[in-house]
Every structure is written in C-alpha cells, then in structure tokens.
CSV table of C-alpha atoms in Angstrom, one decimal:
chain,number,residue,atom,x,y,z
A,1,MET,CA,-14.3,1.9,-23.3
A,2,ALA,CA,-13.5,2.7,-19.7
A,3,GLU,CA,-11.5,0.2,-17.6
A,4,ALA,CA,-13.8,-2.1,-15.5
A,5,VAL,CA,-13.2,-4.3,-12.5
A,6,ILE,CA,-15.7,-7.0,-11.9
A,7,VAL,CA,-16.5,-7.5,-8.1
A,8,ASP,CA,-17.6,-10.8,-7.2
A,9,GLY,CA,-16.4,-11.1,-3.5
A,10,ARG,CA,-13.9,-13.9,-4.4
A,11,SER,CA,-11.3,-12.5,-6.8
A,12,LEU,CA,-10.3,-9.0,-6.0
A,13,SER,CA,-6.5,-8.4,-6.2
A,14,PHE,CA,-4.4,-5.5,-5.0
A,15,GLU,CA,-3.9,-4.6,-8.7
A,16,ASP,CA,-7.6,-4.3,-9.0
A,17,VAL,CA,-7.8,-2.1,-5.9
A,18,ALA,CA,-5.2,0.2,-7.5
A,19,ALA,CA,-7.1,0.2,-10.9
A,20,VAL,CA,-10.1,1.7,-9.1
A,21,ALA,CA,-8.3,3.8,-6.6
A,22,LEU,CA,-5.6,5.3,-8.8
A,23,ARG,CA,-6.9,5.1,-12.4
A,24,GLY,CA,-10.6,5.5,-11.7
A,25,ALA,CA,-11.8,2.1,-13.2
A,26,ARG,CA,-15.4,1.4,-13.0
A,27,VAL,CA,-16.9,-1.1,-10.7
A,28,VAL,CA,-19.3,-3.6,-12.0
A,29,LEU,CA,-21.2,-6.2,-9.7
A,30,ALA,CA,-21.1,-9.6,-10.9
A,31,ASP,CA,-24.4,-11.2,-11.7
A,32,GLU,CA,-24.5,-13.6,-8.7
A,33,VAL,CA,-23.9,-10.8,-6.1
A,34,LEU,CA,-27.4,-9.3,-5.7
A,35,PRO,CA,-29.1,-12.7,-5.4
A,36,ARG,CA,-26.7,-13.7,-2.7
A,37,LEU,CA,-27.4,-10.6,-0.9
A,38,THR,CA,-31.2,-11.1,-1.0
A,39,ARG,CA,-31.0,-14.6,0.2
A,40,GLU,CA,-29.0,-13.5,3.2
A,41,ARG,CA,-31.2,-10.5,3.7
A,42,ALA,CA,-34.0,-13.0,4.2
A,43,VAL,CA,-32.4,-14.6,7.1
A,44,VAL,CA,-31.9,-11.1,8.8
A,45,ASP,CA,-35.7,-10.5,8.3
A,46,ASP,CA,-36.6,-13.9,9.7
A,47,VAL,CA,-34.4,-13.4,12.8
A,48,VAL,CA,-36.1,-10.0,13.4
A,49,ASP,CA,-39.5,-11.4,12.9
A,50,ARG,CA,-38.7,-14.3,15.4
A,51,GLN,CA,-37.1,-11.8,17.8
A,52,VAL,CA,-34.1,-14.0,18.2
A,53,PRO,CA,-31.4,-12.4,20.5
A,54,THR,CA,-28.7,-11.5,17.9
A,55,TYR,CA,-25.7,-9.3,18.6
A,56,GLY,CA,-25.9,-5.9,16.6
A,57,LEU,CA,-29.2,-6.8,15.1
A,58,THR,CA,-31.8,-7.4,17.9
A,59,THR,CA,-29.3,-6.4,20.7
A,60,GLY,CA,-27.0,-3.5,21.3
A,61,LEU,CA,-23.3,-3.4,20.4
A,62,GLY,CA,-20.1,-3.9,22.5
A,63,SER,CA,-20.6,-3.9,26.3
A,64,ARG,CA,-24.4,-3.2,25.6
A,65,SER,CA,-24.9,-6.6,23.7
A,66,SER,CA,-27.2,-7.9,26.6
A,67,TYR,CA,-29.6,-5.0,26.0
A,68,ALA,CA,-32.6,-6.1,23.7
A,69,LEU,CA,-33.6,-3.5,21.2
A,70,PRO,CA,-37.4,-2.8,20.7
A,71,ARG,CA,-38.6,-4.1,17.3
A,72,ASP,CA,-39.6,-0.5,16.2
A,73,GLU,CA,-36.2,1.0,17.2
A,74,LEU,CA,-34.1,-1.3,14.9
A,75,ALA,CA,-33.9,0.8,11.8
A,76,ARG,CA,-33.3,4.1,14.1
A,77,PHE,CA,-30.6,2.0,15.9
A,78,SER,CA,-28.8,1.5,12.4
A,79,VAL,CA,-28.7,5.2,11.9
A,80,ARG,CA,-27.6,5.9,15.4
A,81,THR,CA,-24.8,3.4,15.0
A,82,VAL,CA,-23.4,5.3,12.1
A,83,ARG,CA,-23.7,8.7,13.7
A,84,GLY,CA,-22.3,7.6,17.1
A,85,ARG,CA,-19.2,6.0,15.5
A,86,ALA,CA,-18.2,8.8,13.1
A,87,ASN,CA,-15.5,10.0,15.5
A,88,ALA,CA,-12.3,9.9,13.4
A,89,VAL,CA,-10.2,13.1,13.6
A,90,GLY,CA,-7.5,14.8,11.4
A,91,ASP,CA,-7.0,15.6,7.7
A,92,PRO,CA,-9.1,13.8,5.2
A,93,LEU,CA,-7.4,10.7,3.8
A,94,PRO,CA,-6.3,11.0,0.0
A,95,VAL,CA,-9.1,10.2,-2.4
A,96,PRO,CA,-7.2,7.1,-3.7
A,97,VAL,CA,-7.2,5.7,-0.3
A,98,VAL,CA,-11.0,6.4,0.3
A,99,ARG,CA,-11.7,4.6,-3.2
A,100,ALA,CA,-9.5,1.7,-2.2
A,101,ALA,CA,-11.5,1.3,1.1
A,102,LEU,CA,-14.8,1.6,-0.7
A,103,VAL,CA,-14.0,-1.0,-3.3
A,104,ALA,CA,-12.5,-3.3,-0.6
A,105,ARG,CA,-15.8,-3.0,1.4
A,106,VAL,CA,-17.9,-3.5,-1.8
A,107,ASN,CA,-16.1,-6.8,-2.5
A,108,GLY,CA,-16.3,-7.9,1.1
A,109,LEU,CA,-20.1,-7.3,1.0
A,110,ALA,CA,-20.5,-8.9,-2.2
A,111,GLY,CA,-18.9,-12.1,-1.1
A,112,GLY,CA,-21.7,-12.6,1.5
A,113,GLY,CA,-21.9,-12.9,5.2
A,114,SER,CA,-23.1,-9.3,6.2
A,115,GLY,CA,-26.7,-9.6,5.6
A,116,VAL,CA,-26.8,-6.1,4.4
A,117,GLY,CA,-29.8,-4.6,2.6
A,118,PRO,CA,-29.2,-5.4,-1.1
A,119,GLU,CA,-29.8,-1.8,-2.1
A,120,ILE,CA,-26.8,-0.7,-0.1
A,121,VAL,CA,-24.2,-2.3,-2.3
A,122,PRO,CA,-25.3,-0.7,-5.6
A,123,LEU,CA,-25.3,2.6,-3.8
A,124,LEU,CA,-21.7,2.2,-2.7
A,125,VAL,CA,-20.8,1.0,-6.4
A,126,GLY,CA,-22.7,4.2,-7.7
A,127,MET,CA,-20.7,6.5,-5.4
A,128,LEU,CA,-17.3,5.0,-6.7
A,129,ASN,CA,-18.4,5.2,-10.2
A,130,SER,CA,-19.7,8.7,-10.0
A,131,ARG,CA,-16.8,9.7,-7.8
A,132,VAL,CA,-18.6,10.7,-4.7
A,133,HIS,CA,-15.8,10.4,-2.2
A,134,PRO,CA,-16.7,10.8,1.6
A,135,LEU,CA,-14.3,12.7,3.6
A,136,VAL,CA,-12.8,10.3,5.9
A,137,PRO,CA,-10.5,11.8,8.6
A,138,GLU,CA,-7.1,10.0,8.8
A,139,VAL,CA,-7.0,8.7,12.5
A,140,GLY,CA,-9.6,6.7,14.2
A,141,SER,CA,-9.0,3.0,13.7
A,142,ILE,CA,-7.3,0.6,16.2
A,143,GLY,CA,-7.7,-2.4,13.9
A,144,ALA,CA,-10.7,-4.0,15.6
A,145,SER,CA,-12.7,-3.1,12.6
A,146,ASP,CA,-12.3,0.5,11.0
A,147,LEU,CA,-15.4,1.6,12.9
A,148,CYS,CA,-14.8,5.2,13.6
A,149,GLN,CA,-13.5,5.9,10.1
A,150,MET,CA,-15.8,3.7,7.9
A,151,ALA,CA,-18.7,5.4,9.8
A,152,HIS,CA,-17.9,8.6,7.9
A,153,VAL,CA,-18.6,6.6,4.8
A,154,GLY,CA,-22.0,5.7,6.3
A,155,LEU,CA,-22.8,9.3,6.9
A,156,VAL,CA,-22.6,10.0,3.2
A,157,VAL,CA,-24.7,6.9,2.4
A,158,ILE,CA,-27.5,8.3,4.5
A,159,GLY,CA,-27.2,11.7,3.1
A,160,GLU,CA,-25.1,13.2,6.0
A,161,GLY,CA,-21.5,14.1,6.4
A,162,ARG,CA,-19.3,15.5,3.7
A,163,ALA,CA,-18.0,14.3,0.4
A,164,GLU,CA,-15.7,15.4,-2.4
A,165,LEU,CA,-17.1,15.5,-6.0
A,166,LEU,CA,-15.1,16.6,-8.9
A,167,GLY,CA,-12.8,18.6,-6.5
A,168,GLU,CA,-15.5,20.3,-4.6
A,169,VAL,CA,-16.4,19.5,-1.0
A,170,LEU,CA,-20.2,19.2,-0.3
A,171,ASP,CA,-22.5,17.9,2.2
A,172,GLY,CA,-23.3,14.2,1.7
A,173,ALA,CA,-27.0,14.8,0.5
A,174,ALA,CA,-25.9,17.4,-2.1
A,175,ALA,CA,-23.0,15.1,-3.3
A,176,LEU,CA,-25.4,12.2,-3.8
A,177,ARG,CA,-28.1,14.4,-5.6
A,178,ARG,CA,-25.4,15.9,-8.0
A,179,ALA,CA,-24.4,12.3,-8.9
A,180,GLY,CA,-28.0,11.2,-9.5
A,181,LEU,CA,-27.9,9.0,-6.3
A,182,ALA,CA,-30.5,9.0,-3.4
A,183,PRO,CA,-29.4,8.4,0.2
A,184,ALA,CA,-30.2,5.0,1.6
A,185,GLU,CA,-33.0,4.1,4.1
A,186,LEU,CA,-31.1,1.9,6.6
A,187,GLY,CA,-32.9,-1.1,7.8
A,188,PRO,CA,-31.9,-3.6,10.7
A,189,LYS,CA,-28.0,-4.4,10.9
A,190,ASP,CA,-27.3,-1.9,7.9
A,191,GLY,CA,-25.7,0.7,10.2
A,192,HIS,CA,-23.4,-1.8,11.9
A,193,VAL,CA,-22.5,-3.4,8.5
A,194,LEU,CA,-21.4,0.1,7.0
A,195,CYS,CA,-19.0,0.7,9.9
A,196,SER,CA,-17.6,-2.9,10.2
A,197,ALA,CA,-14.9,-5.1,9.0
A,198,SER,CA,-11.4,-3.7,8.0
A,199,PRO,CA,-11.7,-2.3,4.4
A,200,LEU,CA,-9.5,0.7,5.1
A,201,ALA,CA,-6.7,-1.4,6.2
A,202,ALA,CA,-7.3,-3.8,3.4
A,203,GLY,CA,-7.9,-1.2,0.7
A,204,HIS,CA,-4.9,1.0,1.7
A,205,GLY,CA,-2.9,-2.2,2.1
A,206,GLY,CA,-3.7,-3.0,-1.4
A,207,LEU,CA,-2.3,0.5,-2.7
A,208,VAL,CA,0.7,0.0,-0.5
A,209,LEU,CA,1.5,-3.5,-2.0
A,210,HIS,CA,1.1,-2.1,-5.4
A,211,GLU,CA,3.5,0.6,-4.8
A,212,ALA,CA,6.0,-1.2,-2.8
A,213,GLY,CA,6.5,-3.9,-5.7
A,214,THR,CA,7.3,-0.9,-8.1
A,215,VAL,CA,9.5,0.7,-5.5
A,216,LEU,CA,11.4,-2.7,-5.2
A,217,ALA,CA,11.8,-2.8,-8.9
A,218,LEU,CA,13.2,0.9,-8.7
A,219,ALA,CA,15.7,-0.2,-6.0
A,220,GLN,CA,16.9,-3.0,-8.1
A,221,ALA,CA,17.5,-0.6,-11.1
A,222,VAL,CA,19.1,2.1,-9.1
A,223,THR,CA,21.4,-0.7,-7.4
A,224,ALA,CA,22.3,-1.9,-10.9
A,225,LEU,CA,23.2,1.7,-12.0
A,226,THR,CA,25.5,2.0,-8.8
A,227,LEU,CA,27.1,-1.4,-9.6
A,228,GLU,CA,28.0,0.0,-12.9
A,229,GLY,CA,29.5,3.2,-11.7
A,230,PHE,CA,31.4,1.5,-9.0
A,231,ARG,CA,32.6,-1.2,-11.3
A,232,ALA,CA,31.3,-3.9,-8.8
A,233,ASN,CA,32.1,-7.5,-8.8
A,234,THR,CA,29.0,-9.4,-9.8
A,235,SER,CA,30.2,-12.9,-8.9
A,236,PRO,CA,27.9,-12.9,-5.7
A,237,LEU,CA,25.0,-12.7,-8.1
A,238,ASP,CA,26.0,-16.1,-9.8
A,239,ALA,CA,23.3,-18.6,-9.4
A,240,ARG,CA,25.7,-21.3,-8.3
A,241,VAL,CA,26.8,-19.2,-5.4
A,242,LEU,CA,23.1,-18.4,-4.1
A,243,GLY,CA,22.1,-22.0,-4.6
A,244,LEU,CA,24.4,-22.9,-1.8
A,245,ARG,CA,22.1,-21.1,0.7
A,246,ALA,CA,18.8,-20.6,-0.6
A,247,ALA,CA,17.7,-17.7,1.6
A,248,PRO,CA,14.1,-16.4,0.7
A,249,GLY,CA,14.0,-14.2,-2.3
A,250,GLN,CA,17.6,-13.8,-3.0
A,251,SER,CA,17.8,-15.8,-6.1
A,252,ARG,CA,14.9,-13.8,-7.6
A,253,ALA,CA,16.5,-10.5,-6.6
A,254,ALA,CA,19.9,-11.7,-8.1
A,255,ALA,CA,18.4,-12.8,-11.2
A,256,GLU,CA,16.6,-9.4,-11.7
A,257,LEU,CA,19.8,-7.6,-11.1
A,258,LEU,CA,21.5,-9.7,-13.7
A,259,ALA,CA,18.7,-9.1,-16.1
A,260,LEU,CA,19.0,-5.4,-15.7
A,261,LEU,CA,22.8,-5.7,-16.2
A,262,ASP,CA,22.3,-7.8,-19.3
A,263,GLY,CA,23.8,-6.3,-22.4
A,264,GLY,CA,26.6,-4.6,-20.5
A,265,ASP,CA,30.3,-5.6,-19.8
A,266,LEU,CA,29.9,-5.7,-16.0
A,267,THR,CA,28.7,-9.3,-15.8
A,268,ASP,CA,32.3,-10.4,-17.0
A,269,PRO,CA,34.3,-10.8,-13.8
A,270,ARG,CA,37.4,-9.3,-15.5
A,271,HIS,CA,35.7,-5.8,-15.5
A,272,ALA,CA,35.2,-5.6,-11.7
A,273,ARG,CA,37.6,-3.2,-9.8
A,274,ARG,CA,37.8,-5.3,-6.6
A,275,VAL,CA,37.9,-8.9,-5.6
A,276,GLN,CA,35.3,-8.2,-2.9
A,277,ASP,CA,33.1,-5.1,-2.6
A,278,PRO,CA,31.3,-3.6,0.5
A,279,ILE,CA,28.5,-5.4,1.8
A,280,SER,CA,25.9,-2.8,0.6
A,281,LEU,CA,26.9,-3.7,-2.9
A,282,ARG,CA,28.0,-7.3,-2.4
A,283,CYS,CA,24.8,-8.3,-0.5
A,284,ALA,CA,22.0,-6.3,-2.4
A,285,ALA,CA,20.4,-9.4,-3.7
A,286,GLN,CA,20.1,-10.7,-0.1
A,287,VAL,CA,18.5,-7.4,1.2
A,288,HIS,CA,16.2,-7.1,-1.8
A,289,GLY,CA,15.4,-10.8,-1.6
A,290,ALA,CA,14.2,-10.1,1.8
A,291,LEU,CA,11.8,-7.5,0.7
A,292,HIS,CA,10.5,-9.8,-2.0
A,293,ALA,CA,9.8,-12.2,0.8
A,294,ALA,CA,8.1,-9.7,2.9
A,295,LEU,CA,6.0,-8.7,0.0
A,296,ASP,CA,4.9,-12.3,-0.7
A,297,PHE,CA,4.0,-12.7,3.1
A,298,ALA,CA,2.0,-9.5,2.9
A,299,GLY,CA,0.2,-10.4,-0.2
A,300,ALA,CA,-0.9,-13.7,1.3
A,301,ALA,CA,-2.2,-11.8,4.5
A,302,LEU,CA,-4.1,-9.2,2.3
A,303,ALA,CA,-5.8,-11.7,0.0
A,304,PRO,CA,-8.4,-13.0,2.6
A,305,GLU,CA,-9.0,-9.5,3.9
A,306,LEU,CA,-9.9,-8.3,0.4
A,307,ASN,CA,-11.9,-11.4,-0.5
A,308,GLY,CA,-13.5,-12.4,2.8
A,309,SER,CA,-16.2,-11.4,5.2
A,310,GLY,CA,-15.0,-9.3,8.1
A,311,ASP,CA,-18.5,-8.9,9.7
A,312,ASN,CA,-19.7,-9.7,13.2
A,313,PRO,CA,-22.1,-11.4,13.4
A,314,VAL,CA,-22.1,-13.2,10.0
A,315,VAL,CA,-25.1,-14.5,8.1
A,316,LEU,CA,-25.3,-17.8,6.7
A,317,ALA,CA,-28.1,-18.1,4.1
A,318,GLY,CA,-28.5,-21.8,4.4
A,319,SER,CA,-29.8,-24.1,1.5
A,320,GLY,CA,-32.5,-26.8,1.0
A,321,ASP,CA,-33.7,-28.0,4.4
A,322,VAL,CA,-30.8,-26.4,6.4
A,323,PRO,CA,-32.2,-23.0,7.7
A,324,GLY,CA,-30.0,-19.8,7.5
A,325,GLU,CA,-28.2,-18.6,10.6
A,326,ILE,CA,-26.5,-15.7,12.3
A,327,LEU,CA,-23.4,-16.6,14.1
A,328,SER,CA,-21.0,-14.6,16.3
A,329,SER,CA,-17.6,-14.1,14.4
A,330,GLY,CA,-14.1,-12.9,15.0
A,331,ASN,CA,-13.3,-12.5,11.2
A,332,PHE,CA,-13.0,-8.8,11.7
A,333,HIS,CA,-9.6,-9.2,13.7
A,334,THR,CA,-6.6,-8.6,11.5
A,335,PRO,CA,-3.4,-9.8,13.4
A,336,ALA,CA,-1.8,-11.5,10.4
A,337,LEU,CA,-2.4,-8.4,8.2
A,338,ALA,CA,-0.9,-6.0,10.9
A,339,LEU,CA,2.1,-8.4,11.4
A,340,ALA,CA,2.6,-8.5,7.6
A,341,PHE,CA,2.5,-4.6,7.4
A,342,ASP,CA,5.1,-4.4,10.3
A,343,THR,CA,7.4,-6.9,8.5
A,344,LEU,CA,7.2,-5.0,5.3
A,345,ALA,CA,8.1,-1.8,7.0
A,346,LEU,CA,11.3,-3.5,8.5
A,347,ALA,CA,12.2,-4.9,5.1
A,348,LEU,CA,11.8,-1.5,3.5
A,349,THR,CA,14.1,-0.1,6.2
A,350,GLN,CA,16.8,-2.6,5.5
A,351,THR,CA,16.6,-1.6,1.9
A,352,ALA,CA,16.8,2.1,2.7
A,353,ALA,CA,19.8,1.6,4.9
A,354,ILE,CA,22.0,-0.1,2.2
A,355,SER,CA,20.8,2.4,-0.4
A,356,ALA,CA,22.4,5.2,1.7
A,357,GLU,CA,25.5,3.1,2.3
A,358,ARG,CA,25.9,2.6,-1.4
A,359,MET,CA,25.6,6.1,-2.0
A,360,ARG,CA,28.5,6.9,0.5
A,361,ARG,CA,30.8,4.3,-1.0
A,362,LEU,CA,30.5,5.9,-4.3
A,363,LEU,CA,32.0,9.2,-2.6
A,364,ASN,CA,34.9,7.4,-1.2
A,365,PRO,CA,37.8,7.5,-3.8
A,366,GLY,CA,39.7,4.8,-1.9
A,367,LEU,CA,36.9,2.2,-2.6
A,368,SER,CA,35.3,3.6,-5.9
A,369,GLY,CA,38.5,4.7,-7.7
A,370,LEU,CA,36.5,7.7,-8.6
A,371,PRO,CA,37.3,11.4,-7.7
A,372,ALA,CA,36.4,12.4,-4.1
A,373,ASN,CA,32.8,13.0,-3.6
A,374,LEU,CA,32.3,12.6,-7.3
A,375,SER,CA,33.3,16.1,-8.1
A,376,PRO,CA,35.4,16.4,-11.3
A,377,HIS,CA,37.3,19.4,-9.8
A,378,GLY,CA,39.0,18.0,-6.7
A,379,PRO,CA,38.9,18.5,-3.0
A,380,GLU,CA,38.2,22.2,-3.2
A,381,ARG,CA,34.6,21.4,-4.2
A,382,SER,CA,31.9,19.7,-2.0
A,383,GLY,CA,30.5,17.5,-4.7
A,384,PHE,CA,27.7,15.3,-3.5
A,385,ALA,CA,29.2,15.0,0.2
A,386,PRO,CA,26.5,17.2,1.8
A,387,LEU,CA,23.8,15.2,0.0
A,388,ALA,CA,24.8,12.2,2.1
A,389,LYS,CA,23.4,14.0,5.0
A,390,THR,CA,20.1,14.1,3.3
A,391,ALA,CA,20.3,10.4,2.6
A,392,GLN,CA,20.9,9.8,6.4
A,393,ALA,CA,17.9,12.1,7.3
A,394,LEU,CA,15.8,10.0,5.0
A,395,VAL,CA,16.9,6.7,6.5
A,396,ALA,CA,16.3,8.2,10.1
A,397,GLU,CA,12.7,9.0,9.3
A,398,ILE,CA,12.1,5.6,7.5
A,399,ARG,CA,13.7,3.8,10.5
A,400,LEU,CA,11.3,5.8,12.9
A,401,LEU,CA,8.2,4.8,10.8
A,402,SER,CA,9.4,1.0,11.1
A,403,ALA,CA,8.5,0.7,14.7
A,404,PRO,CA,5.9,-2.1,15.0
A,405,VAL,CA,2.3,-1.0,15.6
A,406,SER,CA,0.9,-4.5,16.0
A,407,THR,CA,2.3,-4.7,19.5
A,408,ASP,CA,0.8,-1.6,21.1
A,409,PRO,CA,-1.1,-2.0,24.4
A,410,ARG,CA,-4.7,-3.0,23.9
A,411,HIS,CA,-7.8,-1.2,25.4
A,412,GLY,CA,-11.4,-1.8,24.7
A,413,ALA,CA,-14.9,-1.2,25.6
A,414,ASP,CA,-15.4,-2.2,29.3
A,415,GLY,CA,-12.9,-4.9,28.9
A,416,VAL,CA,-14.9,-6.7,26.2
A,417,GLU,CA,-13.0,-5.4,23.1
A,418,ASP,CA,-9.6,-6.3,24.8
A,419,ASP,CA,-7.4,-6.9,21.6
A,420,SER,CA,-6.7,-4.9,18.4
A,421,THR,CA,-4.1,-4.8,15.7
A,422,ASN,CA,-3.7,-1.1,14.5
A,423,ALA,CA,-3.7,-2.7,10.8
A,424,ALA,CA,-5.0,0.6,9.3
A,425,LEU,CA,-2.2,2.5,10.9
A,426,GLY,CA,0.4,0.0,9.6
A,427,ALA,CA,-0.7,0.6,6.1
A,428,ARG,CA,-0.8,4.3,6.4
A,429,ARG,CA,2.7,4.8,7.8
A,430,LEU,CA,3.9,2.5,4.8
A,431,SER,CA,2.6,5.1,2.4
A,432,THR,CA,4.9,7.5,4.0
A,433,MET,CA,7.9,5.1,4.1
A,434,LEU,CA,7.5,4.5,0.3
A,435,VAL,CA,7.5,8.2,-0.5
A,436,ARG,CA,10.8,8.7,1.5
A,437,LEU,CA,12.3,5.5,0.1
A,438,ARG,CA,11.7,6.7,-3.4
A,439,GLN,CA,13.3,10.0,-2.5
A,440,LEU,CA,16.4,8.2,-1.0
A,441,LEU,CA,16.6,6.1,-4.1
A,442,ALA,CA,16.7,9.3,-6.2
A,443,VAL,CA,19.8,10.4,-4.0
A,444,GLU,CA,21.6,7.3,-4.9
A,445,ALA,CA,20.5,7.4,-8.4
A,446,LEU,CA,21.9,11.0,-8.7
A,447,ALA,CA,25.3,9.9,-7.5
A,448,ALA,CA,25.2,6.7,-9.5
A,449,ALA,CA,24.7,8.6,-12.7
A,450,GLN,CA,27.5,10.9,-11.9
A,451,ALA,CA,29.7,7.9,-11.1
A,452,VAL,CA,28.8,6.3,-14.4
A,453,ASP,CA,29.7,9.6,-16.1
A,454,LEU,CA,33.1,9.6,-14.4
A,455,ALA,CA,33.8,5.9,-14.9
A,456,ALA,CA,32.8,6.0,-18.5
A,457,PRO,CA,32.4,2.2,-18.9
A,458,ALA,CA,32.3,1.0,-22.5
A,459,THR,CA,28.8,-0.6,-22.4
A,460,LEU,CA,26.0,-0.3,-19.9
A,461,GLY,CA,23.5,-3.0,-19.1
A,462,ARG,CA,20.0,-2.4,-20.5
A,463,GLY,CA,18.5,-1.3,-17.0
A,464,PRO,CA,21.3,1.1,-16.1
A,465,ALA,CA,21.4,2.5,-19.6
A,466,LEU,CA,17.7,3.1,-19.4
A,467,LEU,CA,17.8,4.7,-16.2
A,468,HIS,CA,20.9,6.9,-16.8
A,469,ARG,CA,19.3,8.3,-20.0
A,470,ALA,CA,16.1,9.2,-18.1
A,471,ILE,CA,18.2,11.0,-15.5
A,472,ARG,CA,20.3,12.8,-17.9
A,473,GLU,CA,17.3,14.0,-19.9
A,474,LEU,CA,16.3,15.8,-16.7
A,475,VAL,CA,19.5,16.6,-14.8
A,476,PRO,CA,22.8,17.4,-16.2
A,477,PRO,CA,26.0,16.0,-14.7
A,478,LEU,CA,27.4,17.8,-11.6
A,479,ASP,CA,30.3,20.2,-12.6
A,480,ASP,CA,30.7,23.0,-10.2
A,481,ASP,CA,28.9,22.8,-6.8
A,482,ARG,CA,25.3,23.5,-7.0
A,483,PRO,CA,22.1,23.0,-5.0
A,484,CYS,CA,21.1,19.2,-5.5
A,485,GLY,CA,17.9,18.9,-3.5
A,486,ALA,CA,15.7,20.1,-6.3
A,487,ASP,CA,17.5,17.7,-8.6
A,488,VAL,CA,16.6,15.0,-6.1
A,489,ASP,CA,13.0,16.0,-6.2
A,490,ARG,CA,12.7,16.0,-9.8
A,491,LEU,CA,14.3,12.6,-10.1
A,492,SER,CA,11.9,11.2,-7.5
A,493,GLU,CA,8.8,12.7,-9.1
A,494,ASP,CA,9.7,12.6,-13.0
A,495,VAL,CA,11.9,9.7,-13.3
A,496,LEU,CA,11.3,7.3,-10.5
A,497,GLY,CA,7.7,8.3,-10.3
A,498,SER,CA,7.3,8.2,-14.1
A,499,ASN,CA,4.9,5.4,-15.3
A,500,GLU,CA,6.8,5.0,-18.5
A,501,VAL,CA,10.1,4.6,-16.6
A,502,ARG,CA,8.5,2.3,-14.0
A,503,SER,CA,6.9,0.1,-16.7
A,504,ALA,CA,10.1,-0.3,-18.8
A,505,LEU,CA,12.2,-1.2,-15.7
A,506,ARG,CA,9.6,-3.7,-14.3
A,507,ALA,CA,9.4,-5.4,-17.8
A,508,LEU,CA,13.3,-5.9,-17.6
A,509,THR,CA,13.1,-7.3,-14.1
A,510,GLU,CA,10.2,-9.5,-14.9
A,511,GLU,CA,12.2,-11.1,-17.7
A,512,ALA,CA,14.1,-12.8,-14.9
A,513,SER,CA,10.9,-14.4,-13.3
C-alpha cells in the first residue's frame, strides 16, 4: 500500500512534508477537516449576505481596502486576485518544492481560519495525489505571504496557467483534465486564500530541515573519518570535559562522534598522535553542536507555520450562542521563521569552514605525520594539494549565501505593507548551501579516506569503517596524480547522497541520543 500522510491541520511535521514532496506519499484529509471548512464557510456567506465591510472579502486588497466591492463582483474579484498576482519570474521551482508548498497550504487550510470554499481543499489534494504540479517561478515572494508565487498555483486551480504532469508541461486545464480533475469555480474570498499565507517558505523550509539534519549526520561521520586518519586526541569529547561548560548542542554532537568512533581504538587516549590538535578537529563538537542548536531553533519556528493559519483576515466559526466572526490578522508575517533560516545559514557556514580546515590539516605532514599532501610518492607529486582550492571555493560560495536576508530594506504597497521577511528566499538559498556543503564534505571525505589508508590504524570505529568502505567501493586510493573533481562528485552523489549510507550513519549517531 502506498505511503500516506494524514492531514488534519494540526500535526504536519517536516518529515511528513519530505514524504509527500520527495517520496510521493499520498495525502489524505482527516475526517474532521471538511466539516470544519463547511462551518467556517457559513460565516463567510453570512458576512457577504449582511454586506459587512471585511478586508479582501467585501472590500479590495492592500491600499484599496477602503473600496467596497459590489455583491455581484465578489466571485469575479477572486479570479482577478489570482490572475493579478501571478507575477513571479525565473525558472520553475523544482517539483519537490512545489509539492512541499502544496501540502503545507493544504494543511494550513485544513486547520481552519481561511473560510475557503470546502471544495477547494480536496482539489488541491487531488492535484498532489495525481501529480499535477503547477509551474511556479522561483522569484516573487518577499515574505509578506507568498502571494506572487502561490498565485501560479491558483491559476492551475481555475484551469489556467501551466502545470507539469508525468514529465510533460501542459496548460492548467489540460493537466487537470488528464488527471480526472475539474477546475474550481471560485467564490468570495477564495482567490485571496489561494494566494495567501507562507506555504512556500514553510514547505521549502520543511525540505531544508529534513536535508540539513541528514547533512549534519554526514558532517559528523566525515569528521570521525578525519579523526581516524589524523589519529586525533579524543579527550575533548569526554563528557566530563563538556559538562564543565554546557554550550548548546555540544554534548549531543560529542556523544554522536563517540558513537561513530565506537569499536575502534582511537577513543583510547594512548593512540592519539598529539596532546592537543588544531581547533578544527579539537572543537568539532562545539561547531556541530551549534548547528544542532540552530536546527532546533528552526524546527521550533517552522512548526507553527506548517500547522497554523497564515490567512488575513481569519474566520472564526463560533459555537453555541457565540456568532462567527472574521477578524484582521497578522499571522501571515514570518519574522521568526526568517530569522531561524538566517541562523541556520550561519551555522552551516561555520560547519563548512572547519571542514575545509580539517582537510588542509591532513595535507600538512608536520601536523598529521602523514606524507605531504597525502601523496605516497613524495614532493614531486601534487597529491590532494590542488583540491584544497576547490574546498576553499566551496566555502566562499557558502559564506556568500549565508548573508542574512531577513534584514533587507522594506517596501510595500503605498506604505501599508511596510514590513516583510524574505522567508521564502531564506529557505531557497539554504537548498543551494546544503548542496555545496555536501560537495565540501565529499572533498574532506576523499582526503580522510586517503589519510586512513596511509595511517593504517589497527581498528576503525564503526562509522569511519562504514564510510571508508563505501568510499573505496567507488573511488580507489590516490596513487599517481589524477583528476579528483570527478571523484568528489561521485562521492557527493553516490556515497553522501546514498539513502543506504545516510540511513546507516544516522542510525549510528542516533544511538547516542
């Protein structure tokens, strides 16, 4: 039976987002969702019938919020809202990102607050399950809702725009028809709902956190392999040492490194080459612990975006003698999420910087006790020395991408929308950073595997042994000089990108939790 994710508006995790976006898990609405939507839609209909001035429902949007819409214009205004905001530009976002945004929006709607027509949500679910993926250009959100990008989803919902279906790009109506779906007839408020909230930032953020947790586990495993090749001193990982200054995440990171090294002889201090190692080796637990802390912060900021209402205004259904209401809301604003993405970007940059430094320390015979540049043939060979330039180039790009995006100057519609967060951009650049960091870790892993071959320790820890074996199944040791860029790419994709290797390494690190 196909994997399924139950959507109830309350309990979507970023692992659920990854299941839908990356593995094609089916989305199933919880039983209570449609009755909830029906109750809230009744409040919308009542406000329309009574002609109560309500933002985006019976009035215009943005700076035109004082303009009262004629009753017979409300449905057409919904359609114009979608068409008028589909202004994103650039290449289409990858399909997994679009799927992540869709499931995030479905869950946000399922939890209530939007007043959307109940038929809209099953249509979005049908698009996900039938793999109708709207083409959403990559640039257009400033973080004050993902309006100009999510409107491209709205176009497909009404049978316009373009969508990808089974590898073919079709117009929206044709894609829906082939999937056995019918375009929606929008009612009052529906157009604004389709464009509203921050599902692109939240959904893409879910994918980023899923991958970042895995990349951290890879960084730990590659570090453990480097520690083996360097014959490092593991006393800085001692729980008694770390307990004297309980910095966020460091004890967890140290315990994971020790779990990876378990089964080898390096954890015995007598096997260390030096009394004190360079900071990039000695303080790996502190840096990786900070990344753990940044991930925890990001997870806490992401959870309410995935499981809350980002609509404005919000619809409250009421109960008993308490009538329903529609109230103005600022829940679309995402400063905490944007700040968390910026923090995660900086933590990834710290992790990248020490990876490149560890790799360079392996090349230095005065520090490592190994042949210069890890070449078994002596100084007339380059060995891995030129690869250090590639490592530095990767660090430079990662550092550039770590610049905060949440502090950009604000600009809005006629001074009304005068603050924004760039949260969607914050998530998008993290995707690129994680690709580059994985490539950088592949550089370090290539050098560390060579160091292990040259150092020839009697027994490797479980994690380094697993990683070394996977590397050597794909790439031979360096003998005479050869092009190494292709080796790095292979390791990045087929070892560090391997689900089997990732799962095995994460299982070892999770034993320490």
